[in-house]
Coordinates of C-alpha atoms and ligand atoms in Angstrom, one line a residue:
M1 CA 98.0 97.5 137.4
E2 CA 97.6 98.3 133.7
N3 CA 99.8 96.8 131.0
R4 CA 100.6 100.3 129.9
A5 CA 101.9 101.4 133.3
I6 CA 104.2 98.4 133.4
A7 CA 105.4 99.1 129.8
D8 CA 106.1 102.7 130.7
I9 CA 108.4 101.5 133.5
F10 CA 110.4 99.4 131.2
E11 CA 110.6 102.1 128.6
E12 CA 112.0 104.5 131.2
V13 CA 114.5 101.8 132.3
A14 CA 115.7 101.5 128.7
D15 CA 115.9 105.3 128.3
I16 CA 118.1 105.7 131.3
L17 CA 120.4 102.7 130.4
D18 CA 120.6 104.3 126.9
I19 CA 121.8 107.6 128.3
K20 CA 124.3 105.8 130.5
G21 CA 125.6 104.1 127.4
E22 CA 124.9 100.6 128.6
N23 CA 125.0 97.4 126.6
P24 CA 122.6 97.8 123.6
F25 CA 121.5 94.2 123.8
R26 CA 120.3 94.8 127.3
I27 CA 118.6 98.0 126.4
R28 CA 116.8 96.3 123.5
S29 CA 115.5 93.6 125.8
Y30 CA 113.7 96.2 128.0
R31 CA 112.3 98.0 124.9
N32 CA 111.1 94.7 123.5
A33 CA 109.5 93.9 126.9
A34 CA 107.8 97.3 126.9
R35 CA 106.4 96.8 123.4
T36 CA 105.3 93.2 124.1
I37 CA 103.4 94.2 127.2
G38 CA 102.0 97.3 125.8
D39 CA 100.5 95.3 122.8
M40 CA 99.1 92.4 124.8
P41 CA 95.4 92.1 124.7
S42 CA 95.0 90.8 128.2
G43 CA 96.3 92.2 131.5
V44 CA 99.6 90.8 132.7
A45 CA 98.7 91.5 136.3
G46 CA 95.6 89.3 135.9
M47 CA 97.6 86.6 134.2
I48 CA 100.1 86.5 137.1
G49 CA 97.2 86.4 139.5
A50 CA 95.8 83.4 137.7
G51 CA 99.1 81.7 138.0
E52 CA 100.0 81.8 134.3
D53 CA 103.6 81.5 133.2
I54 CA 104.4 84.8 131.5
E55 CA 108.0 83.9 131.1
K56 CA 107.0 81.8 128.1
I57 CA 105.8 84.9 126.2
P58 CA 108.3 85.8 123.5
G59 CA 110.1 89.0 124.5
I60 CA 109.8 88.2 128.3
G61 CA 112.7 86.4 129.8
K62 CA 113.4 85.3 133.4
S63 CA 114.8 88.7 134.5
I64 CA 111.9 90.7 133.0
D65 CA 109.5 88.2 134.4
E66 CA 110.8 88.8 137.9
K67 CA 110.6 92.5 137.5
I68 CA 107.0 92.3 136.3
R69 CA 106.2 90.4 139.4
E70 CA 107.8 93.0 141.6
I71 CA 105.9 95.8 139.8
V72 CA 102.6 94.0 140.1
S73 CA 103.0 93.1 143.7
T74 CA 104.6 96.4 145.0
G75 CA 103.5 98.9 142.4
R76 CA 107.1 100.0 141.8
L77 CA 110.5 98.7 140.5
R78 CA 113.5 99.3 142.8
F79 CA 115.9 98.9 139.9
L80 CA 114.3 101.9 138.2
E81 CA 114.4 103.9 141.4
E82 CA 118.1 103.2 141.7
L83 CA 118.7 104.2 138.1
R84 CA 116.8 107.4 138.5
A85 CA 118.7 108.3 141.7
G86 CA 122.0 108.1 139.8
L87 CA 120.8 110.6 137.1
P88 CA 119.9 114.3 137.1
R89 CA 116.1 114.3 137.1
G90 CA 115.8 116.5 133.9
L91 CA 117.7 114.2 131.7
T92 CA 114.9 111.7 131.0
E93 CA 112.6 114.6 130.5
L94 CA 114.8 115.8 127.7
L95 CA 114.2 112.5 125.9
R96 CA 110.5 113.5 125.5
I97 CA 111.5 116.3 123.1
E98 CA 111.0 115.3 119.5
G99 CA 114.3 114.6 117.7
L100 CA 116.3 114.1 120.9
G101 CA 117.6 110.6 121.5
P102 CA 119.7 109.3 124.3
K103 CA 122.9 109.9 122.4
K104 CA 122.3 113.6 121.9
V105 CA 121.0 114.0 125.5
K106 CA 124.2 112.4 126.8
L107 CA 126.4 114.5 124.6
F108 CA 124.6 117.8 125.5
H109 CA 125.0 116.8 129.2
D110 CA 128.6 115.8 129.0
E111 CA 129.8 118.7 126.9
L112 CA 127.6 121.6 128.0
G113 CA 126.2 120.4 131.3
I114 CA 122.6 120.6 130.0
D115 CA 120.3 118.7 132.3
T116 CA 117.1 120.6 132.0
I117 CA 114.8 121.8 129.2
D118 CA 115.4 125.4 130.2
K119 CA 119.2 125.0 129.9
L120 CA 118.7 123.4 126.5
E121 CA 116.5 126.2 125.3
T122 CA 119.0 128.8 126.4
A123 CA 121.8 127.0 124.7
A124 CA 119.9 126.7 121.5
R125 CA 118.9 130.4 121.5
E126 CA 122.5 131.4 122.1
G127 CA 123.7 129.3 119.2
R128 CA 125.9 127.2 121.4
L129 CA 124.7 123.9 120.1
R130 CA 125.6 125.0 116.6
E131 CA 129.2 125.8 117.6
L132 CA 129.8 122.6 119.5
F133 CA 128.1 120.0 117.4
R134 CA 128.2 121.6 114.0
M135 CA 124.4 121.6 114.0
G136 CA 122.9 124.0 111.4
G137 CA 121.0 127.0 112.6
R138 CA 117.9 125.3 111.2
S139 CA 118.4 122.3 113.6
E140 CA 118.5 124.7 116.5
E141 CA 115.3 126.3 115.3
N142 CA 113.6 122.9 114.9
L143 CA 114.7 122.1 118.4
L144 CA 113.2 125.3 119.8
G145 CA 110.0 124.4 118.0
A146 CA 110.0 121.0 119.5
I147 CA 110.6 122.4 123.0
A148 CA 107.6 124.8 122.5
R149 CA 105.4 121.9 121.4
Y150 CA 106.5 119.8 124.3
R151 CA 105.6 122.5 126.7
E152 CA 102.2 122.9 125.1
G153 CA 101.5 119.2 125.4
R154 CA 103.1 118.7 128.8
G155 CA 100.7 117.4 131.3
R156 CA 98.4 116.1 128.5
F157 CA 97.9 112.4 127.7
K158 CA 96.9 110.5 124.6
L159 CA 93.2 109.6 124.6
S160 CA 94.0 105.9 124.3
V161 CA 96.1 106.0 127.5
A162 CA 93.5 107.9 129.4
L163 CA 90.6 105.9 128.1
D164 CA 92.3 102.6 129.2
Y165 CA 92.6 103.9 132.7
A166 CA 89.2 105.6 132.8
E167 CA 87.4 102.5 131.6
S168 CA 89.1 100.3 134.2
I169 CA 88.6 102.9 137.0
V170 CA 84.9 103.2 136.1
R171 CA 84.4 99.4 136.1
Y172 CA 86.2 99.2 139.4
L173 CA 84.2 102.0 141.0
R174 CA 80.9 100.5 139.8
E175 CA 81.6 97.4 141.9
G176 CA 81.7 99.5 145.1
T177 CA 79.1 99.3 147.9
G178 CA 76.1 101.5 147.3
V179 CA 77.4 102.8 144.0
R180 CA 74.4 103.5 141.7
A181 CA 76.0 105.0 138.6
V182 CA 79.5 106.0 137.4
E183 CA 80.1 107.9 134.2
P184 CA 83.2 109.5 132.8
A185 CA 82.9 113.2 131.6
G186 CA 85.3 115.9 130.4
S187 CA 87.4 115.9 127.3
L188 CA 87.7 112.2 127.6
R189 CA 83.9 111.8 127.0
R190 CA 84.2 114.3 124.1
R191 CA 87.0 112.0 122.7
R192 CA 89.5 114.7 122.3
E193 CA 92.8 113.4 121.0
T194 CA 94.6 114.3 124.2
V195 CA 93.2 114.9 127.7
G196 CA 94.4 116.9 130.6
D197 CA 92.8 114.9 133.4
I198 CA 90.0 112.3 133.9
D199 CA 86.7 113.5 135.3
I200 CA 84.4 110.9 136.7
L201 CA 80.9 111.5 138.1
A202 CA 78.9 109.1 140.4
I203 CA 75.6 108.6 142.1
C204 CA 75.8 106.8 145.4
G205 CA 73.5 105.6 148.1
P206 CA 74.0 106.2 151.9
G207 CA 77.0 104.3 153.3
S208 CA 78.8 104.1 150.0
D209 CA 82.5 103.4 150.2
I210 CA 83.3 104.9 146.8
M211 CA 85.9 107.5 147.9
D212 CA 87.8 105.0 150.0
R213 CA 87.6 102.5 147.2
F214 CA 88.9 105.1 144.8
A215 CA 91.9 105.9 147.0
R216 CA 92.8 102.2 147.1
Y217 CA 92.8 101.8 143.3
D218 CA 96.0 100.1 142.5
A219 CA 97.3 102.6 139.9
V220 CA 96.8 105.5 142.4
E221 CA 100.2 107.0 143.4
A222 CA 99.0 109.9 145.6
V223 CA 95.6 111.0 146.9
L224 CA 95.5 114.8 146.4
A225 CA 92.1 115.4 148.0
H226 CA 89.8 113.0 149.8
G227 CA 86.3 114.3 150.5
K228 CA 82.7 113.1 150.7
T229 CA 81.6 114.6 147.4
R230 CA 84.9 115.2 145.7
S231 CA 88.2 113.3 145.6
S232 CA 91.3 113.7 143.4
A233 CA 94.3 111.4 142.9
R234 CA 97.4 111.2 140.7
L235 CA 98.0 107.8 139.0
T236 CA 101.5 106.3 138.7
C237 CA 101.5 107.4 135.0
G238 CA 101.0 111.0 136.1
L239 CA 97.4 111.3 135.1
Q240 CA 95.1 113.1 137.5
V241 CA 91.6 111.7 138.2
D242 CA 88.8 113.7 139.8
V243 CA 85.8 111.8 141.2
R244 CA 82.6 113.7 142.1
V245 CA 79.5 112.3 143.8
L246 CA 76.2 113.9 142.9
E247 CA 72.5 113.9 143.6
R248 CA 70.4 111.9 141.2
E249 CA 68.2 114.9 140.6
S250 CA 71.1 116.9 139.2
F251 CA 73.2 114.2 137.7
G252 CA 72.2 115.0 134.1
A253 CA 73.0 118.6 134.6
A254 CA 76.4 117.8 136.2
L255 CA 77.2 115.3 133.4
Q256 CA 76.4 118.1 130.9
Y257 CA 78.5 120.6 132.8
F258 CA 81.5 118.5 133.4
T259 CA 81.6 117.1 129.9
G260 CA 82.1 120.5 128.6
S261 CA 83.6 121.9 126.6
K262 CA 83.8 125.1 128.5
E263 CA 83.1 127.0 125.2
H264 CA 80.0 124.8 124.6
N265 CA 78.8 125.4 128.1
I266 CA 79.2 129.1 127.8
A267 CA 77.2 129.2 124.6
L268 CA 74.5 127.0 126.1
R269 CA 74.2 129.2 129.2
T270 CA 73.7 132.2 126.9
R271 CA 70.9 130.3 125.2
A272 CA 69.3 129.6 128.6
V273 CA 69.5 133.2 129.6
D274 CA 67.8 134.2 126.3
R275 CA 64.9 132.0 127.4
K276 CA 64.8 133.4 130.9
L277 CA 66.3 130.2 132.3
K278 CA 69.3 129.6 134.4
L279 CA 71.7 126.7 133.5
S280 CA 74.2 125.4 136.0
E281 CA 75.8 122.1 137.1
Y282 CA 72.7 121.6 139.4
G283 CA 70.1 121.9 136.7
V284 CA 68.0 124.2 134.5
F285 CA 66.0 126.6 136.7
K286 CA 63.1 128.9 136.1
G287 CA 63.3 131.2 139.1
A288 CA 63.8 128.8 142.0
R289 CA 62.1 125.9 140.3
R290 CA 64.2 123.2 138.7
V291 CA 62.8 122.4 135.3
A292 CA 65.5 119.9 134.3
G293 CA 68.5 118.1 135.7
R294 CA 68.0 114.4 136.0
S295 CA 69.2 113.5 132.5
E296 CA 71.2 115.3 129.9
K297 CA 68.4 114.8 127.5
D298 CA 66.1 116.7 129.7
V299 CA 68.6 119.5 130.1
Y300 CA 69.0 120.0 126.3
A301 CA 65.2 119.5 125.8
S302 CA 64.5 122.3 128.3
L303 CA 66.5 124.6 126.1
G304 CA 64.6 123.5 123.0
L305 CA 67.4 121.2 121.7
P306 CA 67.9 117.5 120.9
L307 CA 70.7 115.8 122.8
I308 CA 74.0 116.9 121.3
P309 CA 76.6 114.1 121.0
P310 CA 79.6 114.8 123.3
E311 CA 82.0 114.7 120.4
L312 CA 80.4 117.7 118.9
R313 CA 80.4 119.9 122.0
E314 CA 83.1 122.3 121.1
N315 CA 81.0 125.4 120.2
R316 CA 81.8 124.9 116.5
G317 CA 78.2 125.3 115.3
E318 CA 76.7 122.3 117.0
I319 CA 74.2 124.4 119.0
E320 CA 72.9 126.2 115.9
A321 CA 72.7 122.9 114.0
A322 CA 70.8 121.3 116.8
A323 CA 68.4 124.2 117.0
E324 CA 67.7 123.9 113.3
G325 CA 67.4 120.1 113.4
R326 CA 70.4 119.5 111.2
L327 CA 72.8 117.7 113.5
P328 CA 74.7 115.0 111.6
K329 CA 73.8 111.4 112.2
L330 CA 77.3 110.5 113.3
V331 CA 79.1 107.4 112.0
G332 CA 79.6 104.6 114.6
P333 CA 81.2 101.2 115.1
G334 CA 78.2 99.4 113.8
D335 CA 78.5 101.1 110.4
I336 CA 82.0 99.8 109.7
R337 CA 82.2 97.0 107.1
G338 CA 86.0 96.8 106.5
D339 CA 89.4 98.2 107.1
L340 CA 91.5 99.5 104.2
Q341 CA 95.0 99.7 105.6
M342 CA 97.0 97.0 107.4
H343 CA 100.3 95.2 107.3
T344 CA 101.3 91.6 107.7
T345 CA 104.4 89.4 108.2
A346 CA 105.3 90.1 104.5
T347 CA 106.6 93.5 105.8
D348 CA 106.6 94.8 109.3
G349 CA 103.4 93.3 110.6
K350 CA 103.3 90.6 113.2
D351 CA 100.5 88.3 111.9
T352 CA 99.9 86.6 108.5
V353 CA 97.3 87.6 106.0
L354 CA 95.2 84.7 107.0
D355 CA 95.4 85.6 110.7
M356 CA 94.4 89.2 109.9
A357 CA 91.5 88.1 107.7
R358 CA 90.2 85.7 110.3
A359 CA 90.4 88.4 113.0
A360 CA 88.6 90.9 110.7
R361 CA 85.9 88.3 110.1
E362 CA 85.5 87.9 113.8
L363 CA 84.8 91.7 113.9
G364 CA 82.0 91.1 111.4
Y365 CA 83.8 92.8 108.5
E366 CA 82.9 92.1 104.9
Y367 CA 86.3 93.0 103.5
I368 CA 89.8 94.2 104.3
A369 CA 92.6 95.5 102.2
V370 CA 96.1 94.3 102.9
T371 CA 98.4 97.2 102.1
E372 CA 102.1 96.4 102.6
H373 CA 104.8 99.0 102.5
S374 CA 106.7 99.6 99.2
K375 CA 110.4 99.2 98.8
A376 CA 111.4 102.8 99.9
V377 CA 110.5 101.8 103.5
R378 CA 113.6 99.7 104.0
V379 CA 113.2 99.4 107.7
A380 CA 110.0 97.6 107.1
R381 CA 111.4 95.5 104.3
G382 CA 109.0 97.1 101.9
L383 CA 108.0 95.1 98.8
D384 CA 109.2 95.7 95.3
E385 CA 107.1 94.9 92.2
E386 CA 108.1 91.2 92.1
R387 CA 107.5 90.5 95.8
L388 CA 104.2 92.4 95.7
A389 CA 103.0 90.2 92.8
R390 CA 104.0 87.1 94.8
H391 CA 102.3 88.5 97.8
F392 CA 99.0 88.8 95.8
R393 CA 99.1 85.0 95.4
E394 CA 99.3 84.6 99.2
I395 CA 96.3 87.0 99.5
E396 CA 94.3 84.8 97.1
R397 CA 95.2 81.7 99.1
A398 CA 94.3 83.4 102.4
E399 CA 91.0 84.6 101.0
A400 CA 90.1 81.0 100.0
A401 CA 91.2 79.7 103.4
A402 CA 89.6 82.4 105.5
G403 CA 86.2 81.9 103.9
G404 CA 83.5 84.6 103.9
I405 CA 85.7 87.7 103.8
R406 CA 87.0 89.5 100.8
I407 CA 90.7 90.4 101.0
L408 CA 91.4 93.3 98.7
K409 CA 94.9 93.4 97.1
G410 CA 96.4 96.6 98.2
V411 CA 99.6 98.4 98.8
E412 CA 100.8 101.4 100.8
V413 CA 103.0 102.9 98.1
D414 CA 105.5 105.6 99.1
I415 CA 105.2 109.1 97.7
L416 CA 108.8 109.9 96.8
P417 CA 110.3 113.3 97.5
D418 CA 109.6 114.5 94.0
G419 CA 105.9 113.3 94.1
G420 CA 106.5 110.2 92.0
L421 CA 105.4 106.8 93.4
D422 CA 107.7 104.1 94.6
L423 CA 106.2 101.3 92.4
D424 CA 105.5 100.9 88.6
D425 CA 102.1 101.8 87.3
A426 CA 101.8 98.2 85.9
I427 CA 101.7 96.7 89.4
L428 CA 99.6 99.5 90.9
E429 CA 97.1 98.8 88.1
R430 CA 96.7 95.3 89.5
C431 CA 95.8 96.5 93.0
D432 CA 92.3 96.8 94.2
V433 CA 93.3 99.5 96.7
V434 CA 96.3 101.8 96.5
V435 CA 97.1 103.9 99.5
A436 CA 99.8 106.5 98.9
S437 CA 101.8 107.9 101.9
V438 CA 104.8 109.9 102.8
H439 CA 107.3 108.1 105.1
Y440 CA 110.5 110.0 104.9
R441 CA 112.0 113.4 104.1
F442 CA 109.4 115.1 106.2
N443 CA 111.2 118.5 106.6
M444 CA 110.4 120.1 103.3
P445 CA 109.2 123.6 103.0
E446 CA 105.4 123.8 102.8
A447 CA 105.1 124.6 99.1
E448 CA 107.4 121.7 98.2
M449 CA 105.6 119.2 100.4
T450 CA 102.2 120.3 99.2
R451 CA 103.4 119.9 95.6
R452 CA 104.9 116.5 96.4
I453 CA 101.6 115.2 97.9
I454 CA 99.3 116.6 95.2
R455 CA 101.5 115.2 92.5
G456 CA 101.5 111.8 94.3
I457 CA 97.8 111.6 94.5
G458 CA 97.5 112.9 90.9
N459 CA 98.6 109.5 89.7
P460 CA 95.2 108.0 88.7
R461 CA 96.1 104.6 90.3
V462 CA 96.0 106.1 93.8
H463 CA 92.7 105.8 95.7
I464 CA 93.6 106.9 99.2
L465 CA 96.1 109.3 100.7
G466 CA 97.4 107.6 103.9
H467 CA 98.0 109.5 107.2
P468 CA 98.0 112.8 105.3
T469 CA 100.1 115.0 107.7
G470 CA 102.6 112.5 109.2
R471 CA 102.0 113.8 112.7
L472 CA 102.4 111.6 115.8
V473 CA 100.1 112.7 118.7
L474 CA 102.2 114.7 121.3
E475 CA 105.4 113.4 119.6
R476 CA 105.9 114.6 116.1
A477 CA 104.5 117.7 114.5
P478 CA 102.6 117.4 111.2
Y479 CA 104.8 118.1 108.2
E480 CA 104.4 121.5 106.7
V481 CA 101.6 121.1 104.2
D482 CA 98.8 123.2 103.0
M483 CA 95.9 121.0 103.9
A484 CA 93.3 123.2 102.3
A485 CA 95.1 122.8 99.0
V486 CA 95.4 119.0 99.5
V487 CA 91.7 118.9 100.2
R488 CA 90.8 120.8 97.1
A489 CA 93.1 118.5 95.0
A490 CA 91.6 115.4 96.6
A491 CA 88.1 116.7 95.8
D492 CA 89.0 117.4 92.2
L493 CA 90.7 114.0 91.8
G494 CA 88.2 111.9 93.7
V495 CA 90.9 110.8 96.1
I496 CA 89.9 109.5 99.5
L497 CA 91.7 110.9 102.6
E498 CA 92.5 108.6 105.4
I499 CA 91.8 109.1 109.0
N500 CA 94.5 106.8 110.4
A501 CA 92.9 105.3 113.5
H502 CA 96.1 104.4 115.3
P503 CA 95.9 106.4 118.5
D504 CA 99.5 107.6 118.1
R505 CA 98.6 109.1 114.7
L506 CA 94.9 110.2 114.5
D507 CA 95.9 111.7 111.2
L508 CA 93.9 113.5 109.8
N509 CA 92.9 115.2 113.0
D510 CA 89.3 116.3 113.7
A511 CA 89.7 119.8 112.2
H512 CA 91.3 118.6 109.0
A513 CA 88.8 115.7 108.6
R514 CA 86.0 118.2 109.0
L515 CA 87.6 120.5 106.4
A516 CA 87.8 117.5 104.0
R517 CA 84.2 116.5 104.6
E518 CA 83.0 120.0 104.0
G519 CA 85.2 120.2 100.9
G520 CA 83.3 117.2 99.4
V521 CA 86.1 114.7 100.1
R522 CA 85.3 111.2 101.3
L523 CA 87.2 109.6 104.1
A524 CA 88.4 106.1 105.0
V525 CA 88.9 105.2 108.6
N526 CA 91.8 102.7 108.7
T527 CA 93.6 101.1 111.5
D528 CA 97.0 100.6 109.8
A529 CA 97.1 97.5 112.0
H530 CA 100.4 95.8 112.4
S531 CA 98.9 92.9 114.3
R532 CA 95.4 91.3 114.8
A533 CA 94.9 93.0 118.1
Q534 CA 95.4 96.4 116.5
L535 CA 92.4 95.9 114.2
E536 CA 90.4 97.0 117.3
L537 CA 91.9 100.4 117.2
M538 CA 89.2 101.3 114.7
R539 CA 87.3 103.1 117.5
Y540 CA 89.9 105.8 117.9
G541 CA 89.6 106.7 114.2
L542 CA 85.8 106.8 114.6
F543 CA 86.1 109.2 117.4
V544 CA 88.0 111.5 115.1
A545 CA 85.4 111.0 112.3
R546 CA 82.6 111.8 114.8
R547 CA 84.4 114.9 116.0
A548 CA 84.6 115.9 112.3
W549 CA 80.8 115.6 112.0
C550 CA 81.1 112.6 109.7
E551 CA 78.1 110.5 108.8
A552 CA 78.4 106.9 107.5
E553 CA 78.0 108.3 104.0
D554 CA 81.2 110.3 104.4
V555 CA 83.3 107.2 105.3
V556 CA 83.9 104.7 102.4
N557 CA 84.6 101.7 104.6
T558 CA 80.9 101.8 105.7
Y559 CA 79.9 101.0 102.1
P560 CA 79.0 97.4 101.0
L561 CA 81.8 95.9 99.0
S562 CA 80.3 96.4 95.6
R563 CA 79.7 100.1 96.2
L564 CA 83.2 100.5 97.6
L565 CA 84.7 98.9 94.6
A566 CA 82.7 100.9 92.2
G567 CA 83.7 104.1 94.0
L568 CA 87.4 103.2 94.0
R569 CA 87.5 103.1 90.2
R570 CA 88.8 106.5 89.0
Ligands
DGT601 P1 91.1 118.7 129.8 O1 90.9 118.0 131.1 O2 92.0 119.9 129.8 O3 91.4 117.8 128.7 O4 89.7 119.3 129.3 P2 88.3 119.3 130.0 O5 87.3 119.8 129.0 O6 88.0 117.9 130.5 O7 88.4 120.3 131.2 P3 88.4 120.2 132.7 O8 88.8 118.9 133.2 O9 89.2 121.4 133.2 O10 86.9 120.5 133.1 C1 85.9 119.6 132.8 C2 84.7 120.3 132.3 O11 84.1 121.2 133.3 C3 84.9 121.2 131.1 O12 85.0 120.6 129.9 C4 83.8 122.2 131.2 C5 83.5 122.3 132.7 N1 84.2 123.5 133.2 C6 85.4 123.6 133.8 N2 85.6 124.9 134.1 C7 84.6 125.6 133.6 C8 84.3 127.0 133.5 O13 85.1 127.9 134.0 N3 83.1 127.4 132.9 C9 82.3 126.5 132.4 N4 81.2 126.9 131.8 N5 82.6 125.2 132.4 C10 83.7 124.8 133.0
CA602 CA1 89.3 116.8 132.1
CA603 CA1 89.1 118.1 135.6
ZN604 ZN1 102.2 104.3 106.6

């Protein structure tokens, strides 16, 4: 059982207790447990199996410990099932709508009998929320927007969630009898920011137990189809997984086909037809003769193309670029030399500067920038000028102690609603790296937000615009901002745009990052880590950069330190 599945269970418990108006202390203990487990680098189930005492972990007490054991051994939590039974089914779903917390959900339910999204939508359209709760018409409109976005994203999962499951299922299936190869395909392999389902392809010898093995996978909740060449199951988290068994001779063609995208496949098939060939999931055929199929490389080669990286397969010009020999040489993990946004115990991070530096050195980095929040972010105890100056001394001490890694003095300074910055120029001058970000007052009209951001990065002390649109994947819409205008301003000013690698943010998204790259703007892929473990989230930002056609040259944290520093000067 995955940590994430366990964390989700506790999160749902907390939500239901919250709607029921239970003791806040108790609710918080479930939320803390969910966060602790979700953030843990090793599997809780494995730790229990190895006889480790997880009750000692901060955030996990005796009662949570018992519940974890129940979940790990039975795959479910009776307590949650009892809670669910006592509540209309739609209520917890309402919580998934952006801007709706347990208090509002409870209120809507008690006062208006709203227990489904449809009922909520009708009430908002009829202006009944406005009447009852003195909400403005604008709030109702926002709510309708949030409902529409929820419906669009429903049934989709964040890449990070799907990838965790997919990687562990692939590992598990590879250990099966007579299993020769197992590869994930679909949107997951293209590294889209969300995926609808997980597609897995396999090659097996005679007498293989792969499908039975798949059905026994511990996070499988229901087997939807169980065949010799195709099975399908739903996991406890709701994700659907398809497994297909293929012949070795056509495996490359199937991998190509099931990786998609559909749009890429259609364009590729047209190219095949133009060359009097037929492309299908079984291979490339000239009449009845198969001319390619064993490997993807052969399939593309038979169409006169080099292998196109899965991240580019969206029919956004990649086939033409491949044909003309101008595919980008995509940036990869091996190119990264540092990380230019992270937080420590000085504000809302969990680890000290020294811990972060040591962990970064373990990753082979040459440098990091420690970028605490500024004072406007009160919930994170953001730093004022004086505390930041003192924090710089801690950075110097940590750099000396860590040995062999440069710790750049940074800050993530807030862009205030009027576009001013939250700290004096004098202290910003002393920073090696200034990231400027928006953290509150998101709901401004587009023109105003665009002005705010452009004025913010217009301060010549700013190097990087942090998480430029403020969106949270499947949870919060980007703020209304004219990205094309921001890109033009960044290009003029020589400001770097961030791809925030945190899998909940991925902000810029792939389309915006590509717009920036093509507009002559350089990018920084930063984890925004709030703990050592989160430094490893870099890969999700790199997926976005790759989907945006970025080469190492486009990403400043691939540069050696001296080049980076020279480039940061404005
Ligand atoms: P998802 O699961 O919604 O995130 O997106 P995909 O791309 O994984 O789509 P999925 O799972 O429906 O199908 C996997 C791949 O199979 C898809 O990327 C391309 C291929 N495929 C599916 N349906 C069609 C089709 O009607 N035509 C073509 N050419 N390819 C298809
Ligand atoms: Ca899929
Ligand atoms: Ca599928
Ligand atoms: Zn931030």
